[in-house]
Amino acid sequence: MWAEMCTSIESDIAATSSKINKLRIDGNNVSNELLRSAAEIAKLQEAISNHNCMFCNQEIAPVTHDRMKRDLELCHQQESENKLTHQNILTEINLLNGQLKEFEIELAQQVKNEKLQQETKRLETRRDELSPLVVGMDDLIQSRSKSEQDLKDLKNTMDLSRQEQYKIKSMIEVSEKMKQLSSVQTKAMQQLSSKRKDTQKDIDEKIRQESILEFWERAFDRRSRKSWGKNDSKFVTMRSHLLERSIKDLNSILEEYSNMLGSNSLDIKFDSDLMVTEEYGKRSAGQRKRNQLVIFFALFELVRQRSRFRANFLMLDEVFDALDAKGQESVKNVIDMLSKRISKVFIITHSPSMGRHGHNIKAVMGPKGTQYNY
């Protein structure tokens, strides 16, 4: 029984040490995540304070600026959560270190208890050996008249017996104290069992929180649902959920612009995953350019229909690149159509044909540099 108890305590010590090592690894991971979050927050704060893009030095649009602020708030929130997680891990490590110390003390106490039990058994054996002498004491008293010498011997024997009785009584008291100590140890074991249950509850709660974080990570993931594997192909991300409400209208607008730009033979259809098929990569540069313009104009129309803010201008840069004469003519027709619906259309192009169609050209690149027409 003693050996089994010691083995159990040693197993608890090993398990607790393993938990401490795992928590230290988790703490290091959280520390690394805090460093990464701090770097990301610094970049976002710099971009927000400068109001210009760090790559192209263009002024950041208000929508992008607001989104960057929201990203910064999310980063601060994530950093706070990581700090709280890190503090919880340190607290749990301290608790486990305390438990480990208690296990070591208990193991030493069990070794001491075993030695005391062995000594108690030896004394009880000795008491059993002396019991016949105690029983025979009455016989010796009755035979005191036989001889004085026998009386003296009997007195001596009685004295020895009394001494042994005193020792036995002392050992019995020690045994009672050991019983009390055993009761205390039992209560301590019950407390340790309760702490173990609480620790298991904490572990289960962390597992539950991890599953929730995984759910939201997948829900806001920018990748396709197919990238999560076959088993998760039906999982609906937040982006897919929002896009599915507009996919039907977007595809309808795509079809209209495909007919206007003469790319109806190259079918374009979106789904909520926004995956690019292999057929797109096999198309020529002109075909891909037409597809890109169809998608651009369709998204512009969809945003004007759905957004509260309706931009009353359109800015196009090098829209005629990689297009043949027929393709350029189709794009001009679309631009003319759009210019009747919005106030201003700004076009940056190297195509000389724009001036031949009566468009209002404000600036051209000449031999002496940029020339402005007012």
Tab-separated table of C-alpha atoms in Angstrom:
chain	number	residue	atom	x	y	z
A	1	MET	CA	0.000	0.000	0.000
A	2	TRP	CA	2.815	2.392	0.928
A	3	ALA	CA	4.720	1.598	-2.289
A	4	GLU	CA	1.588	2.188	-4.385
A	5	MET	CA	0.953	5.523	-2.652
A	6	CYS	CA	4.552	6.639	-3.241
A	7	THR	CA	4.306	5.571	-6.897
A	8	SER	CA	1.063	7.550	-7.257
A	9	ILE	CA	2.647	10.672	-5.739
A	10	GLU	CA	5.689	10.321	-8.026
A	11	SER	CA	3.331	10.022	-11.006
A	12	ASP	CA	1.548	13.208	-9.873
A	13	ILE	CA	4.925	14.964	-9.608
A	14	ALA	CA	5.876	13.882	-13.149
A	15	ALA	CA	2.474	14.912	-14.552
A	16	THR	CA	2.638	18.300	-12.824
A	17	SER	CA	6.179	18.885	-14.152
A	18	SER	CA	4.959	18.029	-17.661
A	19	LYS	CA	2.096	20.523	-17.333
A	20	ILE	CA	4.517	23.219	-16.155
A	21	ASN	CA	6.786	22.615	-19.176
A	22	LYS	CA	3.818	22.760	-21.563
A	23	LEU	CA	2.551	25.984	-19.974
A	24	ARG	CA	6.024	27.519	-20.315
A	25	ILE	CA	6.004	26.663	-24.027
A	26	ASP	CA	2.515	28.206	-24.332
A	27	GLY	CA	3.792	31.278	-22.483
A	28	ASN	CA	6.692	31.644	-24.945
A	29	ASN	CA	4.270	31.336	-27.874
A	30	VAL	CA	2.016	34.027	-26.392
A	31	SER	CA	5.070	36.270	-25.826
A	32	ASN	CA	6.031	35.888	-29.489
A	33	GLU	CA	2.449	36.711	-30.496
A	34	LEU	CA	2.591	39.851	-28.318
A	35	LEU	CA	5.793	40.959	-30.086
A	36	ARG	CA	4.195	40.373	-33.488
A	37	SER	CA	1.056	42.289	-32.437
A	38	ALA	CA	3.168	45.205	-31.163
A	39	ALA	CA	4.989	45.416	-34.514
A	40	GLU	CA	1.722	45.336	-36.436
A	41	ILE	CA	0.203	48.010	-34.163
A	42	ALA	CA	3.245	50.243	-34.735
A	43	LYS	CA	2.882	49.899	-38.514
A	44	LEU	CA	-0.843	50.675	-38.397
A	45	GLN	CA	-0.307	53.688	-36.122
A	46	GLU	CA	2.366	55.053	-38.442
A	47	ALA	CA	0.134	54.626	-41.505
A	48	ILE	CA	-2.846	56.240	-39.724
A	49	SER	CA	-0.826	59.216	-38.465
A	50	ASN	CA	0.838	59.892	-41.868
A	51	HIS	CA	-2.518	59.740	-43.797
A	52	ASN	CA	-0.456	58.558	-46.817
A	53	CYS	CA	0.287	55.060	-48.088
A	54	MET	CA	3.793	53.969	-47.100
A	55	PHE	CA	4.288	52.280	-50.507
A	56	CYS	CA	2.876	54.689	-53.143
A	57	ASN	CA	2.774	57.893	-50.976
A	58	GLN	CA	-0.821	58.485	-52.082
A	59	GLU	CA	-3.382	59.829	-49.665
A	60	ILE	CA	-5.266	57.024	-47.976
A	61	ALA	CA	-8.976	56.942	-48.771
A	62	PRO	CA	-11.334	57.623	-45.823
A	63	VAL	CA	-12.807	54.126	-46.111
A	64	THR	CA	-9.345	52.567	-45.999
A	65	HIS	CA	-8.371	54.929	-43.170
A	66	ASP	CA	-11.417	53.816	-41.132
A	67	ARG	CA	-10.682	50.177	-41.874
A	68	MET	CA	-7.098	50.652	-40.683
A	69	LYS	CA	-8.424	52.191	-37.456
A	70	ARG	CA	-10.698	49.197	-36.959
A	71	ASP	CA	-7.752	46.891	-37.632
A	72	LEU	CA	-5.752	48.860	-35.038
A	73	GLU	CA	-8.566	48.458	-32.493
A	74	LEU	CA	-8.701	44.719	-33.219
A	75	CYS	CA	-4.919	44.495	-32.783
A	76	HIS	CA	-5.159	46.319	-29.429
A	77	GLN	CA	-7.959	43.999	-28.369
A	78	GLN	CA	-5.947	40.939	-29.451
A	79	GLU	CA	-2.904	42.287	-27.616
A	80	SER	CA	-4.966	42.727	-24.422
A	81	GLU	CA	-6.323	39.196	-24.748
A	82	ASN	CA	-2.803	37.830	-25.298
A	83	LYS	CA	-1.532	39.723	-22.228
A	84	LEU	CA	-4.391	38.308	-20.157
A	85	THR	CA	-3.657	34.805	-21.473
A	86	HIS	CA	0.045	35.254	-20.671
A	87	GLN	CA	-0.784	36.400	-17.114
A	88	ASN	CA	-3.147	33.429	-16.655
A	89	ILE	CA	-0.411	31.042	-17.818
A	90	LEU	CA	2.076	32.544	-15.321
A	91	THR	CA	-0.525	32.264	-12.539
A	92	GLU	CA	-1.219	28.637	-13.415
A	93	ILE	CA	2.534	27.858	-13.496
A	94	ASN	CA	2.867	29.323	-9.979
A	95	LEU	CA	-0.074	27.219	-8.786
A	96	LEU	CA	1.409	24.069	-10.317
A	97	ASN	CA	4.799	24.847	-8.745
A	98	GLY	CA	3.028	25.068	-5.382
A	99	GLN	CA	1.333	21.729	-6.032
A	100	LEU	CA	4.675	20.202	-7.012
A	101	LYS	CA	6.193	21.389	-3.712
A	102	GLU	CA	3.253	19.882	-1.799
A	103	PHE	CA	3.672	16.562	-3.620
A	104	GLU	CA	7.378	16.451	-2.685
A	105	ILE	CA	6.560	17.219	0.962
A	106	GLU	CA	3.862	14.555	0.966
A	107	LEU	CA	6.272	11.977	-0.503
A	108	ALA	CA	8.811	12.698	2.260
A	109	GLN	CA	6.042	12.447	4.863
A	110	GLN	CA	4.912	9.078	3.474
A	111	VAL	CA	8.463	7.722	3.829
A	112	LYS	CA	8.521	8.940	7.428
A	113	ASN	CA	5.089	7.410	8.098
A	114	GLU	CA	6.235	4.030	6.818
A	115	LYS	CA	9.172	3.997	9.228
A	116	LEU	CA	6.861	4.896	12.111
A	117	GLN	CA	4.442	2.119	11.152
A	118	GLN	CA	7.270	-0.422	11.115
A	119	GLU	CA	8.384	0.680	14.586
A	120	THR	CA	4.775	0.489	15.809
A	121	LYS	CA	4.460	-3.073	14.544
A	122	ARG	CA	7.698	-4.044	16.319
A	123	LEU	CA	6.458	-2.572	19.591
A	124	GLU	CA	3.094	-4.281	19.229
A	125	THR	CA	4.904	-7.571	18.742
A	126	ARG	CA	6.915	-6.882	21.856
A	127	ARG	CA	3.694	-6.063	23.720
A	128	ASP	CA	2.202	-9.370	22.640
A	129	GLU	CA	5.310	-11.137	23.894
A	130	LEU	CA	4.954	-9.435	27.280
A	131	SER	CA	1.247	-10.124	27.636
A	132	PRO	CA	1.804	-13.611	29.156
A	133	LEU	CA	3.965	-12.020	31.833
A	134	VAL	CA	1.193	-9.609	32.739
A	135	VAL	CA	-1.309	-12.453	32.926
A	136	GLY	CA	1.018	-14.484	35.089
A	137	MET	CA	1.454	-11.632	37.546
A	138	ASP	CA	-1.524	-12.789	39.649
A	139	ASP	CA	-0.041	-16.251	39.933
A	140	LEU	CA	3.218	-14.785	41.180
A	141	ILE	CA	1.374	-12.687	43.812
A	142	GLN	CA	-0.494	-15.759	45.101
A	143	SER	CA	2.774	-17.657	45.387
A	144	ARG	CA	4.584	-14.890	47.317
A	145	SER	CA	4.456	-17.045	50.462
A	146	LYS	CA	6.696	-19.681	48.920
A	147	SER	CA	9.807	-17.710	49.293
A	148	GLU	CA	11.103	-14.246	49.860
A	149	GLN	CA	13.369	-14.690	46.964
A	150	ASP	CA	10.452	-15.488	44.729
A	151	LEU	CA	8.754	-12.328	46.028
A	152	LYS	CA	11.772	-10.238	45.170
A	153	ASP	CA	11.930	-11.822	41.769
A	154	LEU	CA	8.237	-11.165	41.322
A	155	LYS	CA	8.706	-7.506	42.315
A	156	ASN	CA	11.504	-7.189	39.869
A	157	THR	CA	9.369	-8.787	37.205
A	158	MET	CA	6.492	-6.443	38.044
A	159	ASP	CA	8.776	-3.439	37.820
A	160	LEU	CA	9.931	-4.596	34.434
A	161	SER	CA	6.360	-5.201	33.401
A	162	ARG	CA	5.338	-1.701	34.500
A	163	GLN	CA	8.146	-0.235	32.504
A	164	GLU	CA	7.051	-2.204	29.473
A	165	GLN	CA	3.473	-1.111	30.025
A	166	TYR	CA	4.577	2.503	30.119
A	167	LYS	CA	6.433	2.002	26.874
A	168	ILE	CA	3.411	0.318	25.320
A	169	LYS	CA	1.168	3.146	26.510
A	170	SER	CA	3.546	5.657	24.971
A	171	MET	CA	3.500	3.723	21.722
A	172	ILE	CA	-0.294	3.622	21.794
A	173	GLU	CA	-0.318	7.406	22.169
A	174	VAL	CA	2.073	7.640	19.250
A	175	SER	CA	-0.264	5.375	17.295
A	176	GLU	CA	-3.188	7.683	18.066
A	177	LYS	CA	-1.170	10.655	16.889
A	178	MET	CA	-0.337	8.756	13.710
A	179	LYS	CA	-4.036	8.140	13.147
A	180	GLN	CA	-4.680	11.860	13.514
A	181	LEU	CA	-1.833	12.601	11.118
A	182	SER	CA	-3.285	10.071	8.675
A	183	SER	CA	-6.632	11.879	8.885
A	184	VAL	CA	-4.885	15.182	8.111
A	185	GLN	CA	-3.145	13.557	5.150
A	186	THR	CA	-6.483	12.221	3.901
A	187	LYS	CA	-7.961	15.726	3.991
A	188	ALA	CA	-4.898	17.035	2.159
A	189	MET	CA	-5.378	14.384	-0.534
A	190	GLN	CA	-9.014	15.414	-0.882
A	191	GLN	CA	-7.953	19.038	-1.294
A	192	LEU	CA	-5.420	18.011	-3.942
A	193	SER	CA	-8.131	16.053	-5.733
A	194	SER	CA	-10.385	19.120	-5.660
A	195	LYS	CA	-7.565	21.286	-7.036
A	196	ARG	CA	-6.979	18.721	-9.782
A	197	LYS	CA	-10.652	18.906	-10.763
A	198	ASP	CA	-10.476	22.717	-10.828
A	199	THR	CA	-7.357	22.510	-12.990
A	200	GLN	CA	-9.135	20.144	-15.366
A	201	LYS	CA	-12.049	22.582	-15.568
A	202	ASP	CA	-9.603	25.360	-16.480
A	203	ILE	CA	-8.072	23.135	-19.165
A	204	ASP	CA	-11.513	22.305	-20.579
A	205	GLU	CA	-12.372	26.021	-20.617
A	206	LYS	CA	-9.152	26.833	-22.488
A	207	ILE	CA	-9.958	24.089	-25.019
A	208	ARG	CA	-13.444	25.571	-25.453
A	209	GLN	CA	-12.003	29.063	-25.934
A	210	GLU	CA	-9.494	27.684	-28.437
A	211	SER	CA	-12.315	26.084	-30.458
A	212	ILE	CA	-14.184	29.426	-30.444
A	213	LEU	CA	-11.056	31.262	-31.637
A	214	GLU	CA	-10.566	28.656	-34.368
A	215	PHE	CA	-14.187	29.154	-35.478
A	216	TRP	CA	-13.771	32.947	-35.783
A	217	GLU	CA	-10.363	32.534	-37.423
A	218	ARG	CA	-11.960	30.382	-40.099
A	219	ALA	CA	-15.000	32.655	-40.334
A	220	PHE	CA	-12.847	35.728	-41.143
A	221	ASP	CA	-10.237	33.857	-43.202
A	222	ARG	CA	-9.525	35.448	-46.578
A	223	ARG	CA	-8.725	32.119	-48.205
A	224	SER	CA	-11.188	29.954	-50.093
A	225	ARG	CA	-13.329	27.482	-48.194
A	226	LYS	CA	-11.681	24.723	-50.257
A	227	SER	CA	-8.292	25.486	-48.702
A	228	TRP	CA	-9.563	24.130	-45.357
A	229	GLY	CA	-10.001	20.615	-46.767
A	230	LYS	CA	-12.850	18.410	-47.941
A	231	ASN	CA	-14.426	18.075	-44.509
A	232	ASP	CA	-14.751	21.887	-44.177
A	233	SER	CA	-15.877	22.645	-47.743
A	234	LYS	CA	-19.370	23.498	-46.460
A	235	PHE	CA	-18.071	25.937	-43.823
A	236	VAL	CA	-19.360	29.442	-44.618
A	237	THR	CA	-16.871	32.240	-43.942
A	238	MET	CA	-17.966	35.801	-43.207
A	239	ARG	CA	-16.695	36.945	-46.604
A	240	SER	CA	-18.597	34.148	-48.376
A	241	HIS	CA	-21.753	34.980	-46.404
A	242	LEU	CA	-21.580	38.647	-47.445
A	243	LEU	CA	-20.648	37.925	-51.058
A	244	GLU	CA	-23.409	35.372	-51.603
A	245	ARG	CA	-25.958	38.192	-51.114
A	246	SER	CA	-24.477	40.092	-54.088
A	247	ILE	CA	-23.157	37.310	-56.369
A	248	LYS	CA	-26.372	37.056	-58.402
A	249	ASP	CA	-26.508	40.815	-59.119
A	250	LEU	CA	-22.753	40.930	-59.787
A	251	ASN	CA	-22.948	38.122	-62.365
A	252	SER	CA	-25.915	39.847	-64.037
A	253	ILE	CA	-23.947	43.120	-64.342
A	254	LEU	CA	-20.898	41.162	-65.561
A	255	GLU	CA	-22.981	39.717	-68.388
A	256	GLU	CA	-24.185	43.188	-69.459
A	257	TYR	CA	-20.664	44.640	-69.575
A	258	SER	CA	-19.338	41.527	-71.314
A	259	ASN	CA	-21.799	42.178	-74.140
A	260	MET	CA	-20.847	45.867	-74.273
A	261	LEU	CA	-17.082	45.159	-74.412
A	262	GLY	CA	-17.401	42.266	-76.831
A	263	SER	CA	-16.053	39.656	-74.384
A	264	ASN	CA	-19.271	37.633	-74.123
A	265	SER	CA	-17.504	34.686	-75.737
A	266	LEU	CA	-15.225	34.545	-72.675
A	267	ASP	CA	-17.621	33.640	-69.894
A	268	ILE	CA	-16.986	35.250	-66.470
A	269	LYS	CA	-18.881	34.111	-63.406
A	270	PHE	CA	-18.192	34.620	-59.712
A	271	ASP	CA	-18.964	32.404	-56.763
A	272	SER	CA	-18.514	33.197	-53.060
A	273	ASP	CA	-15.006	31.652	-53.053
A	274	LEU	CA	-13.679	34.110	-55.716
A	275	MET	CA	-11.384	31.394	-57.097
A	276	VAL	CA	-9.456	32.055	-60.363
A	277	THR	CA	-9.769	29.093	-62.754
A	278	GLU	CA	-7.005	27.766	-64.990
A	279	GLU	CA	-8.887	28.969	-68.091
A	280	TYR	CA	-8.249	32.599	-67.122
A	281	GLY	CA	-4.474	32.106	-67.145
A	282	LYS	CA	-4.599	30.576	-70.640
A	283	ARG	CA	-6.300	33.616	-72.198
A	284	SER	CA	-4.405	36.208	-74.226
A	285	ALA	CA	-3.349	39.584	-72.819
A	286	GLY	CA	-6.186	41.339	-74.664
A	287	GLN	CA	-8.760	38.837	-73.417
A	288	ARG	CA	-7.548	39.162	-69.840
A	289	LYS	CA	-7.617	42.974	-70.170
A	290	ARG	CA	-11.247	42.854	-71.326
A	291	ASN	CA	-12.114	40.503	-68.460
A	292	GLN	CA	-10.442	42.868	-65.985
A	293	LEU	CA	-12.360	45.872	-67.347
A	294	VAL	CA	-15.642	43.942	-67.252
A	295	ILE	CA	-15.005	43.047	-63.597
A	296	PHE	CA	-13.946	46.625	-62.767
A	297	PHE	CA	-17.025	48.258	-64.318
A	298	ALA	CA	-19.329	45.615	-62.787
A	299	LEU	CA	-17.908	46.180	-59.298
A	300	PHE	CA	-18.207	49.952	-59.813
A	301	GLU	CA	-21.899	49.540	-60.693
A	302	LEU	CA	-22.521	47.185	-57.761
A	303	VAL	CA	-20.891	49.581	-55.277
A	304	ARG	CA	-22.952	52.507	-56.593
A	305	GLN	CA	-26.117	50.427	-56.171
A	306	ARG	CA	-25.378	49.081	-52.701
A	307	SER	CA	-23.263	51.747	-50.969
A	308	ARG	CA	-24.663	54.776	-49.117
A	309	PHE	CA	-21.867	56.869	-50.598
A	310	ARG	CA	-22.170	57.154	-54.356
A	311	ALA	CA	-19.006	58.493	-55.948
A	312	ASN	CA	-19.853	61.020	-58.667
A	313	PHE	CA	-16.558	60.555	-60.499
A	314	LEU	CA	-14.534	57.765	-62.081
A	315	MET	CA	-10.745	57.624	-62.540
A	316	LEU	CA	-9.189	55.235	-65.089
A	317	ASP	CA	-5.484	54.585	-65.670
A	318	GLU	CA	-4.180	52.945	-68.885
A	319	VAL	CA	-7.476	51.244	-69.732
A	320	PHE	CA	-6.516	50.830	-73.422
A	321	ASP	CA	-3.335	48.800	-72.854
A	322	ALA	CA	-3.244	45.393	-74.600
A	323	LEU	CA	-6.508	46.167	-76.496
A	324	ASP	CA	-6.892	46.143	-80.257
A	325	ALA	CA	-8.714	48.918	-82.136
A	326	LYS	CA	-12.094	47.223	-81.744
A	327	GLY	CA	-11.528	46.708	-78.036
A	328	GLN	CA	-10.503	50.358	-77.570
A	329	GLU	CA	-13.628	51.477	-79.391
A	330	SER	CA	-15.807	49.324	-77.113
A	331	VAL	CA	-14.161	50.792	-74.019
A	332	LYS	CA	-14.722	54.344	-75.336
A	333	ASN	CA	-18.404	53.589	-75.812
A	334	VAL	CA	-18.660	52.377	-72.216
A	335	ILE	CA	-16.832	55.502	-70.991
A	336	ASP	CA	-19.197	57.726	-73.001
A	337	MET	CA	-22.155	55.918	-71.460
A	338	LEU	CA	-20.777	56.334	-67.931
A	339	SER	CA	-19.934	60.020	-68.483
A	340	LYS	CA	-23.653	60.681	-68.980
A	341	ARG	CA	-24.456	59.225	-65.549
A	342	ILE	CA	-21.659	60.696	-63.422
A	343	SER	CA	-20.188	64.194	-63.287
A	344	LYS	CA	-16.564	63.531	-64.188
A	345	VAL	CA	-14.518	60.738	-65.765
A	346	PHE	CA	-10.732	61.142	-65.488
A	347	ILE	CA	-8.660	59.069	-67.939
A	348	ILE	CA	-4.892	58.657	-67.941
A	349	THR	CA	-3.729	57.059	-71.212
A	350	HIS	CA	-1.041	57.018	-73.882
A	351	SER	CA	-3.607	56.313	-76.622
A	352	PRO	CA	-3.698	59.246	-79.147
A	353	SER	CA	-7.192	58.346	-80.336
A	354	MET	CA	-8.981	59.970	-77.391
A	355	GLY	CA	-8.538	63.458	-78.857
A	356	ARG	CA	-10.086	62.450	-82.173
A	357	HIS	CA	-13.394	61.694	-80.479
A	358	GLY	CA	-13.987	65.180	-79.113
A	359	HIS	CA	-13.083	64.456	-75.521
A	360	ASN	CA	-12.016	67.300	-73.263
A	361	ILE	CA	-8.269	66.799	-72.841
A	362	LYS	CA	-6.847	68.829	-69.944
A	363	ALA	CA	-3.180	67.752	-70.044
A	364	VAL	CA	-0.859	66.084	-72.577
A	365	MET	CA	2.788	65.050	-72.519
A	366	GLY	CA	4.677	67.082	-75.151
A	367	PRO	CA	8.345	67.548	-76.133
A	368	LYS	CA	8.762	70.149	-73.410
A	369	GLY	CA	6.983	68.151	-70.734
A	370	THR	CA	3.399	68.290	-69.514
A	371	GLN	CA	1.186	70.868	-71.246
A	372	TYR	CA	-2.139	71.917	-69.676
A	373	ASN	CA	-5.211	73.055	-71.600
A	374	TYR	CA	-7.679	75.223	-69.677
